[in-house]
């Protein structure tokens, strides 16, 4: 497993406590940077991730302002990722974290595993549904969780099956 | 400090303190050659206020278009589909203007129950076109004439000569494009100032997704946003069908099709765009122009009042949600606002089906903020 | 607190809500007390939606039956868990919104086959109410398909077939099956998020939204809804008359009696018969309306038949783009098929299931994901098969209570050898479609029935020996007690019951209004 004393620190597999805590500005900036790295790793944003920020902010807000609070998990993730950056340098840190982290399967029992399950994995899900899915496969127009929005006047709702009149008889 | 610079500083200070500044005044300040002599803070304040005015302009026409849309009985009629496209694009323009404002730390202000707040009938905000009154009514030719006037392009109108009650064909049409030029100039001035001032632009309080195309966090994105707004709607430059194509007609030409009762098509022989196939005027609920101040409780039945007041409550909720979407509410608030927009129909359409006792015509929503 | 209501309605799902709406529209001052055993679960919350997206968790799932609360004791496992939402608004909080009419032959199953039951009403008796129900639920569909006669068009145009439907559409045609578009109850504000189970925009009909509107309408001064109130007894003053309802307020522990002129039990196909069974007294020793031991009997639902096909490549890189099927067929949902078992065919709503996020979470590189997306693909044809009610298949109450204070349940459900053989025959029909697609068959199987579409447990009938209620849903021999849930259906057809239930509610409402006007 990657990382050192922070990443490999053993913790309970239950939710890290977060009630009563708040994310600092620095925490948020760091978490956003972590999110942006997802798009860089999988190259699945068209220009940059800024168009996804309002969805990301909505996720963070919902996860920290309502019980059970994710604040503890988010703060944990900032320390975990910082240790990886300190150890491996920024580029390799994110590569290892996303693609080669060595976390064993099963409930998360280390700080690294917590960060992966509750922060990174959920950020990935959000990133994919907010438009990251568009970069895989064909011009699929819709995905579970994707909100079409203003595009629905200019672009099709989904990839439609169009058959000829002869076929339809 | 030179006299000219002092003059511009006084002008800007006065503008920032004014209760009802006009678009022309904002444009004049933003394009003043001595503007760069002001502090960054003053220029930023001016830019925010100007964007606030753009937001008001974008919003003001949405209620009148909505009334026209809701009055059409068959929401799949081509006229309804066309007007719905216009409404969606106006919402997009509104969102882009709000994004630009939020990028530099501003917040849109639409909820305003004071005297300066939006109340129908009204002129276009910012004194853009003093002769034009925006009225809440069902779809009629009179309403369409007003819509066409609002959306008049700044450039020449293609297809055939255009005239209306504001500029009949036999009158000198010098002013015809004035308000379009004014709105166009407003957006041009905004774009210029972003380029010149280069303020710090942050994505944080902006919204993308439904009804909002993209985040504006770089000056070049300001250019794109303004291009969208001008191509589709007011202040438009060259929006003739030969440039936009038939699928992306600008608002002016969409309304013109309904007014003319004909679809715009390309004549294969000449390559020109012409009015061709008939476009039947849709069946509508005969919603009359809502009187100044809206319908009052003492003047209507209990059932009508329930619909009128529920509409106003829902509209108020919608406006507050829209404002907060570019603040604490975020994207969640915008989603909620979108749902609330659909909720408006549930009160507006039944209202439009109720005849007004002793009058020819039916009720309609008052769009009052509570 | 009012001493006597015009109506007490037990259950706040689509049935209770629709009836309340109709009664209130007729007379805004009417007094209705609605009692709901479950809690209020908030809809459209941001945290609720994000948890659904990130954790596949919905805020109402905790109300689902646990295994110890509803047990299957027959040879066929009748799965109750996950089938019903015990909360304010009921199961339309989580339904898929498929909204299809029963067909005329569904009302005469016993006459046509010697099995199952007959309705004491016909399709034509219900047709005008189907039109109203479709408008109310905002059902979209394709009028040209003409599966059954209808006097009004659909409210909205249908969802179109997706690109991923195409190969199955063409296969349907090859084997003589007519492809159709699934009628779905969705409003125009649908933003196609595919998160219908917890729609962030409230675009899919849910009784909860209607109830909220009814409660917020200032004209409805005498409309009261009490959640967390579990009705434990129906009290009779005579054999013909219900005098009161007794319930426990779960938040205070208080036992309360309330009185009404008329009582309507809208507690779903499980709790409606259970409440009557539990309400024993000297007039009704076997439970109210149960002299002929019909309560809980004839229980059926739908089994899902599945045939999965596999193909080595997905060159067009399709995903399943909606959360509901867009392709369906009722070619085998006809009178000719009733004896062997009608099937309602539809394409599986989640396949091709390319979960991009899961692949990224598993550490796949972009190139690996691209390969997977365009690699082997599975599609599946599914069907609901009509079951025929049997006396010996039954739902019963057993000692003990569930977490909401409702009696615990057992379901004893079995099939005959002939029915099992017929199921295999239906699967063979479905296999021809997969073959026609040129896909390899991975499996063909029948899943155990889920209780989502349970019907028959307090069926209608012309006489007390044939049914618990008459054709107007009034319990036989009782003047002021009505039942309105899927449980009153004598047959289950091959399609989802909610549209038919809604139509019945509207018909019942008209009947109650006519009664109150002295007709």
mmCIF file with all atom_site columns, N, CA and C in Angstrom, chain C residues 285-324:
data_model
loop_
_atom_site.group_PDB
_atom_site.id
_atom_site.type_symbol
_atom_site.label_atom_id
_atom_site.label_alt_id
_atom_site.label_comp_id
_atom_site.label_asym_id
_atom_site.label_entity_id
_atom_site.label_seq_id
_atom_site.pdbx_PDB_ins_code
_atom_site.Cartn_x
_atom_site.Cartn_y
_atom_site.Cartn_z
_atom_site.occupancy
_atom_site.B_iso_or_equiv
_atom_site.pdbx_formal_charge
_atom_site.auth_seq_id
_atom_site.auth_comp_id
_atom_site.auth_asym_id
_atom_site.auth_atom_id
_atom_site.pdbx_PDB_model_num
ATOM 1   N N  . UNK C 1 285 ? -66.625 -12.730 13.283  1.00 0.00 ? 285 UNK C N  1
ATOM 2   C CA . UNK C 1 285 ? -65.724 -13.529 14.122  1.00 0.00 ? 285 UNK C CA 1
ATOM 3   C C  . UNK C 1 285 ? -64.405 -13.860 13.433  1.00 0.00 ? 285 UNK C C  1
ATOM 4   N N  . UNK C 1 286 ? -64.452 -13.861 12.123  1.00 0.00 ? 286 UNK C N  1
ATOM 5   C CA . UNK C 1 286 ? -63.246 -14.213 11.372  1.00 0.00 ? 286 UNK C CA 1
ATOM 6   C C  . UNK C 1 286 ? -62.528 -12.995 10.801  1.00 0.00 ? 286 UNK C C  1
ATOM 7   N N  . UNK C 1 287 ? -62.960 -11.829 11.287  1.00 0.00 ? 287 UNK C N  1
ATOM 8   C CA . UNK C 1 287 ? -62.431 -10.594 10.736  1.00 0.00 ? 287 UNK C CA 1
ATOM 9   C C  . UNK C 1 287 ? -63.501 -9.896  9.916   1.00 0.00 ? 287 UNK C C  1
ATOM 10  N N  . UNK C 1 288 ? -63.427 -8.592  9.838   1.00 0.00 ? 288 UNK C N  1
ATOM 11  C CA . UNK C 1 288 ? -64.479 -7.815  9.169   1.00 0.00 ? 288 UNK C CA 1
ATOM 12  C C  . UNK C 1 288 ? -64.555 -8.189  7.696   1.00 0.00 ? 288 UNK C C  1
ATOM 13  N N  . UNK C 1 289 ? -65.759 -8.498  7.243   1.00 0.00 ? 289 UNK C N  1
ATOM 14  C CA . UNK C 1 289 ? -65.967 -8.845  5.838   1.00 0.00 ? 289 UNK C CA 1
ATOM 15  C C  . UNK C 1 289 ? -65.408 -10.200 5.464   1.00 0.00 ? 289 UNK C C  1
ATOM 16  N N  . UNK C 1 290 ? -65.097 -11.036 6.464   1.00 0.00 ? 290 UNK C N  1
ATOM 17  C CA . UNK C 1 290 ? -64.338 -12.255 6.163   1.00 0.00 ? 290 UNK C CA 1
ATOM 18  C C  . UNK C 1 290 ? -65.094 -13.541 6.462   1.00 0.00 ? 290 UNK C C  1
ATOM 19  N N  . UNK C 1 291 ? -66.407 -13.499 6.407   1.00 0.00 ? 291 UNK C N  1
ATOM 20  C CA . UNK C 1 291 ? -67.164 -14.715 6.695   1.00 0.00 ? 291 UNK C CA 1
ATOM 21  C C  . UNK C 1 291 ? -66.789 -15.854 5.746   1.00 0.00 ? 291 UNK C C  1
ATOM 22  N N  . UNK C 1 292 ? -66.399 -15.531 4.539   1.00 0.00 ? 292 UNK C N  1
ATOM 23  C CA . UNK C 1 292 ? -66.069 -16.575 3.547   1.00 0.00 ? 292 UNK C CA 1
ATOM 24  C C  . UNK C 1 292 ? -64.572 -16.796 3.410   1.00 0.00 ? 292 UNK C C  1
ATOM 25  N N  . UNK C 1 293 ? -63.824 -16.271 4.381   1.00 0.00 ? 293 UNK C N  1
ATOM 26  C CA . UNK C 1 293 ? -62.385 -16.545 4.426   1.00 0.00 ? 293 UNK C CA 1
ATOM 27  C C  . UNK C 1 293 ? -61.689 -16.186 3.113   1.00 0.00 ? 293 UNK C C  1
ATOM 28  N N  . UNK C 1 294 ? -61.998 -14.978 2.650   1.00 0.00 ? 294 UNK C N  1
ATOM 29  C CA . UNK C 1 294 ? -61.352 -14.544 1.405   1.00 0.00 ? 294 UNK C CA 1
ATOM 30  C C  . UNK C 1 294 ? -60.210 -13.552 1.643   1.00 0.00 ? 294 UNK C C  1
ATOM 31  N N  . UNK C 1 295 ? -60.150 -13.000 2.841   1.00 0.00 ? 295 UNK C N  1
ATOM 32  C CA . UNK C 1 295 ? -59.103 -12.004 3.107   1.00 0.00 ? 295 UNK C CA 1
ATOM 33  C C  . UNK C 1 295 ? -57.728 -12.667 3.042   1.00 0.00 ? 295 UNK C C  1
ATOM 34  N N  . UNK C 1 296 ? -56.825 -12.049 2.311   1.00 0.00 ? 296 UNK C N  1
ATOM 35  C CA . UNK C 1 296 ? -55.463 -12.576 2.200   1.00 0.00 ? 296 UNK C CA 1
ATOM 36  C C  . UNK C 1 296 ? -55.319 -13.666 1.164   1.00 0.00 ? 296 UNK C C  1
ATOM 37  N N  . UNK C 1 297 ? -56.456 -14.190 0.698   1.00 0.00 ? 297 UNK C N  1
ATOM 38  C CA . UNK C 1 297 ? -56.402 -15.302 -0.273  1.00 0.00 ? 297 UNK C CA 1
ATOM 39  C C  . UNK C 1 297 ? -56.111 -14.783 -1.681  1.00 0.00 ? 297 UNK C C  1
ATOM 40  N N  . UNK C 1 298 ? -55.814 -15.748 -2.579  1.00 0.00 ? 298 UNK C N  1
ATOM 41  C CA . UNK C 1 298 ? -55.607 -15.465 -4.015  1.00 0.00 ? 298 UNK C CA 1
ATOM 42  C C  . UNK C 1 298 ? -54.440 -14.515 -4.266  1.00 0.00 ? 298 UNK C C  1
ATOM 43  N N  . UNK C 1 299 ? -53.497 -14.484 -3.335  1.00 0.00 ? 299 UNK C N  1
ATOM 44  C CA . UNK C 1 299 ? -52.399 -13.524 -3.497  1.00 0.00 ? 299 UNK C CA 1
ATOM 45  C C  . UNK C 1 299 ? -51.569 -13.859 -4.733  1.00 0.00 ? 299 UNK C C  1
ATOM 46  N N  . UNK C 1 300 ? -51.324 -12.845 -5.537  1.00 0.00 ? 300 UNK C N  1
ATOM 47  C CA . UNK C 1 300 ? -50.435 -12.973 -6.695  1.00 0.00 ? 300 UNK C CA 1
ATOM 48  C C  . UNK C 1 300 ? -49.607 -11.700 -6.828  1.00 0.00 ? 300 UNK C C  1
ATOM 49  N N  . UNK C 1 301 ? -48.541 -11.805 -7.569  1.00 0.00 ? 301 UNK C N  1
ATOM 50  C CA . UNK C 1 301 ? -47.799 -10.633 -8.003  1.00 0.00 ? 301 UNK C CA 1
ATOM 51  C C  . UNK C 1 301 ? -47.288 -10.956 -9.401  1.00 0.00 ? 301 UNK C C  1
ATOM 52  N N  . UNK C 1 302 ? -46.202 -10.366 -9.791  1.00 0.00 ? 302 UNK C N  1
ATOM 53  C CA . UNK C 1 302 ? -45.607 -10.720 -11.078 1.00 0.00 ? 302 UNK C CA 1
ATOM 54  C C  . UNK C 1 302 ? -44.254 -11.355 -10.848 1.00 0.00 ? 302 UNK C C  1
ATOM 55  N N  . UNK C 1 303 ? -44.024 -12.423 -11.551 1.00 0.00 ? 303 UNK C N  1
ATOM 56  C CA . UNK C 1 303 ? -42.662 -12.930 -11.608 1.00 0.00 ? 303 UNK C CA 1
ATOM 57  C C  . UNK C 1 303 ? -41.989 -12.257 -12.781 1.00 0.00 ? 303 UNK C C  1
ATOM 58  N N  . UNK C 1 304 ? -40.688 -12.117 -12.683 1.00 0.00 ? 304 UNK C N  1
ATOM 59  C CA . UNK C 1 304 ? -39.980 -11.542 -13.819 1.00 0.00 ? 304 UNK C CA 1
ATOM 60  C C  . UNK C 1 304 ? -39.224 -12.649 -14.551 1.00 0.00 ? 304 UNK C C  1
ATOM 61  N N  . UNK C 1 305 ? -39.527 -12.757 -15.821 1.00 0.00 ? 305 UNK C N  1
ATOM 62  C CA . UNK C 1 305 ? -38.807 -13.698 -16.673 1.00 0.00 ? 305 UNK C CA 1
ATOM 63  C C  . UNK C 1 305 ? -37.654 -12.937 -17.322 1.00 0.00 ? 305 UNK C C  1
ATOM 64  N N  . UNK C 1 306 ? -36.509 -13.591 -17.416 1.00 0.00 ? 306 UNK C N  1
ATOM 65  C CA . UNK C 1 306 ? -35.332 -12.886 -17.944 1.00 0.00 ? 306 UNK C CA 1
ATOM 66  C C  . UNK C 1 306 ? -34.566 -13.774 -18.903 1.00 0.00 ? 306 UNK C C  1
ATOM 67  N N  . UNK C 1 307 ? -34.249 -13.216 -20.042 1.00 0.00 ? 307 UNK C N  1
ATOM 68  C CA . UNK C 1 307 ? -33.344 -13.903 -20.956 1.00 0.00 ? 307 UNK C CA 1
ATOM 69  C C  . UNK C 1 307 ? -32.244 -12.915 -21.320 1.00 0.00 ? 307 UNK C C  1
ATOM 70  N N  . UNK C 1 308 ? -31.034 -13.304 -21.007 1.00 0.00 ? 308 UNK C N  1
ATOM 71  C CA . UNK C 1 308 ? -29.906 -12.396 -21.236 1.00 0.00 ? 308 UNK C CA 1
ATOM 72  C C  . UNK C 1 308 ? -29.090 -12.853 -22.428 1.00 0.00 ? 308 UNK C C  1
ATOM 73  N N  . UNK C 1 309 ? -28.699 -11.879 -23.225 1.00 0.00 ? 309 UNK C N  1
ATOM 74  C CA . UNK C 1 309 ? -27.879 -12.172 -24.399 1.00 0.00 ? 309 UNK C CA 1
ATOM 75  C C  . UNK C 1 309 ? -26.552 -11.435 -24.329 1.00 0.00 ? 309 UNK C C  1
ATOM 76  N N  . UNK C 1 310 ? -25.586 -12.013 -24.996 1.00 0.00 ? 310 UNK C N  1
ATOM 77  C CA . UNK C 1 310 ? -24.218 -11.483 -24.959 1.00 0.00 ? 310 UNK C CA 1
ATOM 78  C C  . UNK C 1 310 ? -23.693 -11.339 -26.368 1.00 0.00 ? 310 UNK C C  1
ATOM 79  N N  . UNK C 1 311 ? -22.944 -10.297 -26.597 1.00 0.00 ? 311 UNK C N  1
ATOM 80  C CA . UNK C 1 311 ? -22.313 -10.110 -27.892 1.00 0.00 ? 311 UNK C CA 1
ATOM 81  C C  . UNK C 1 311 ? -20.881 -9.655  -27.631 1.00 0.00 ? 311 UNK C C  1
ATOM 82  N N  . UNK C 1 312 ? -19.918 -10.050 -28.496 1.00 0.00 ? 312 UNK C N  1
ATOM 83  C CA . UNK C 1 312 ? -18.520 -9.761  -28.160 1.00 0.00 ? 312 UNK C CA 1
ATOM 84  C C  . UNK C 1 312 ? -18.119 -8.294  -28.270 1.00 0.00 ? 312 UNK C C  1
ATOM 85  N N  . UNK C 1 313 ? -18.908 -7.531  -28.994 1.00 0.00 ? 313 UNK C N  1
ATOM 86  C CA . UNK C 1 313 ? -18.454 -6.149  -29.200 1.00 0.00 ? 313 UNK C CA 1
ATOM 87  C C  . UNK C 1 313 ? -19.601 -5.137  -29.051 1.00 0.00 ? 313 UNK C C  1
ATOM 88  N N  . UNK C 1 314 ? -19.232 -3.974  -28.586 1.00 0.00 ? 314 UNK C N  1
ATOM 89  C CA . UNK C 1 314 ? -20.176 -2.858  -28.495 1.00 0.00 ? 314 UNK C CA 1
ATOM 90  C C  . UNK C 1 314 ? -19.558 -1.689  -29.263 1.00 0.00 ? 314 UNK C C  1
ATOM 91  N N  . UNK C 1 315 ? -19.461 -1.816  -30.575 1.00 0.00 ? 315 UNK C N  1
ATOM 92  C CA . UNK C 1 315 ? -18.715 -0.815  -31.347 1.00 0.00 ? 315 UNK C CA 1
ATOM 93  C C  . UNK C 1 315 ? -19.301 0.594   -31.255 1.00 0.00 ? 315 UNK C C  1
ATOM 94  N N  . UNK C 1 316 ? -20.622 0.674   -31.038 1.00 0.00 ? 316 UNK C N  1
ATOM 95  C CA . UNK C 1 316 ? -21.243 2.004   -30.925 1.00 0.00 ? 316 UNK C CA 1
ATOM 96  C C  . UNK C 1 316 ? -21.084 2.589   -29.523 1.00 0.00 ? 316 UNK C C  1
ATOM 97  N N  . UNK C 1 317 ? -20.550 1.789   -28.620 1.00 0.00 ? 317 UNK C N  1
ATOM 98  C CA . UNK C 1 317 ? -20.265 2.234   -27.248 1.00 0.00 ? 317 UNK C CA 1
ATOM 99  C C  . UNK C 1 317 ? -21.525 2.750   -26.559 1.00 0.00 ? 317 UNK C C  1
ATOM 100 N N  . UNK C 1 318 ? -22.550 1.944   -26.556 1.00 0.00 ? 318 UNK C N  1
ATOM 101 C CA . UNK C 1 318 ? -23.808 2.330   -25.925 1.00 0.00 ? 318 UNK C CA 1
ATOM 102 C C  . UNK C 1 318 ? -23.739 2.226   -24.415 1.00 0.00 ? 318 UNK C C  1
ATOM 103 N N  . UNK C 1 319 ? -24.476 3.144   -23.766 1.00 0.00 ? 319 UNK C N  1
ATOM 104 C CA . UNK C 1 319 ? -24.811 2.961   -22.343 1.00 0.00 ? 319 UNK C CA 1
ATOM 105 C C  . UNK C 1 319 ? -26.316 2.840   -22.302 1.00 0.00 ? 319 UNK C C  1
ATOM 106 N N  . UNK C 1 320 ? -26.867 2.374   -21.221 1.00 0.00 ? 320 UNK C N  1
ATOM 107 C CA . UNK C 1 320 ? -28.289 2.550   -20.994 1.00 0.00 ? 320 UNK C CA 1
ATOM 108 C C  . UNK C 1 320 ? -28.469 3.968   -20.462 1.00 0.00 ? 320 UNK C C  1
ATOM 109 N N  . UNK C 1 321 ? -29.263 4.765   -21.139 1.00 0.00 ? 321 UNK C N  1
ATOM 110 C CA . UNK C 1 321 ? -29.274 6.194   -20.857 1.00 0.00 ? 321 UNK C CA 1
ATOM 111 C C  . UNK C 1 321 ? -30.403 6.669   -19.969 1.00 0.00 ? 321 UNK C C  1
ATOM 112 N N  . UNK C 1 322 ? -31.444 5.866   -19.809 1.00 0.00 ? 322 UNK C N  1
ATOM 113 C CA . UNK C 1 322 ? -32.523 6.246   -18.903 1.00 0.00 ? 322 UNK C CA 1
ATOM 114 C C  . UNK C 1 322 ? -32.539 5.272   -17.728 1.00 0.00 ? 322 UNK C C  1
ATOM 115 N N  . UNK C 1 323 ? -33.347 5.538   -16.754 1.00 0.00 ? 323 UNK C N  1
ATOM 116 C CA . UNK C 1 323 ? -33.518 4.609   -15.631 1.00 0.00 ? 323 UNK C CA 1
ATOM 117 C C  . UNK C 1 323 ? -34.767 3.757   -15.809 1.00 0.00 ? 323 UNK C C  1
ATOM 118 N N  . UNK C 1 324 ? -35.389 3.820   -16.964 1.00 0.00 ? 324 UNK C N  1
ATOM 119 C CA . UNK C 1 324 ? -36.594 3.028   -17.204 1.00 0.00 ? 324 UNK C CA 1
ATOM 120 C C  . UNK C 1 324 ? -36.499 2.473   -18.622 1.00 0.00 ? 324 UNK C C  1
#
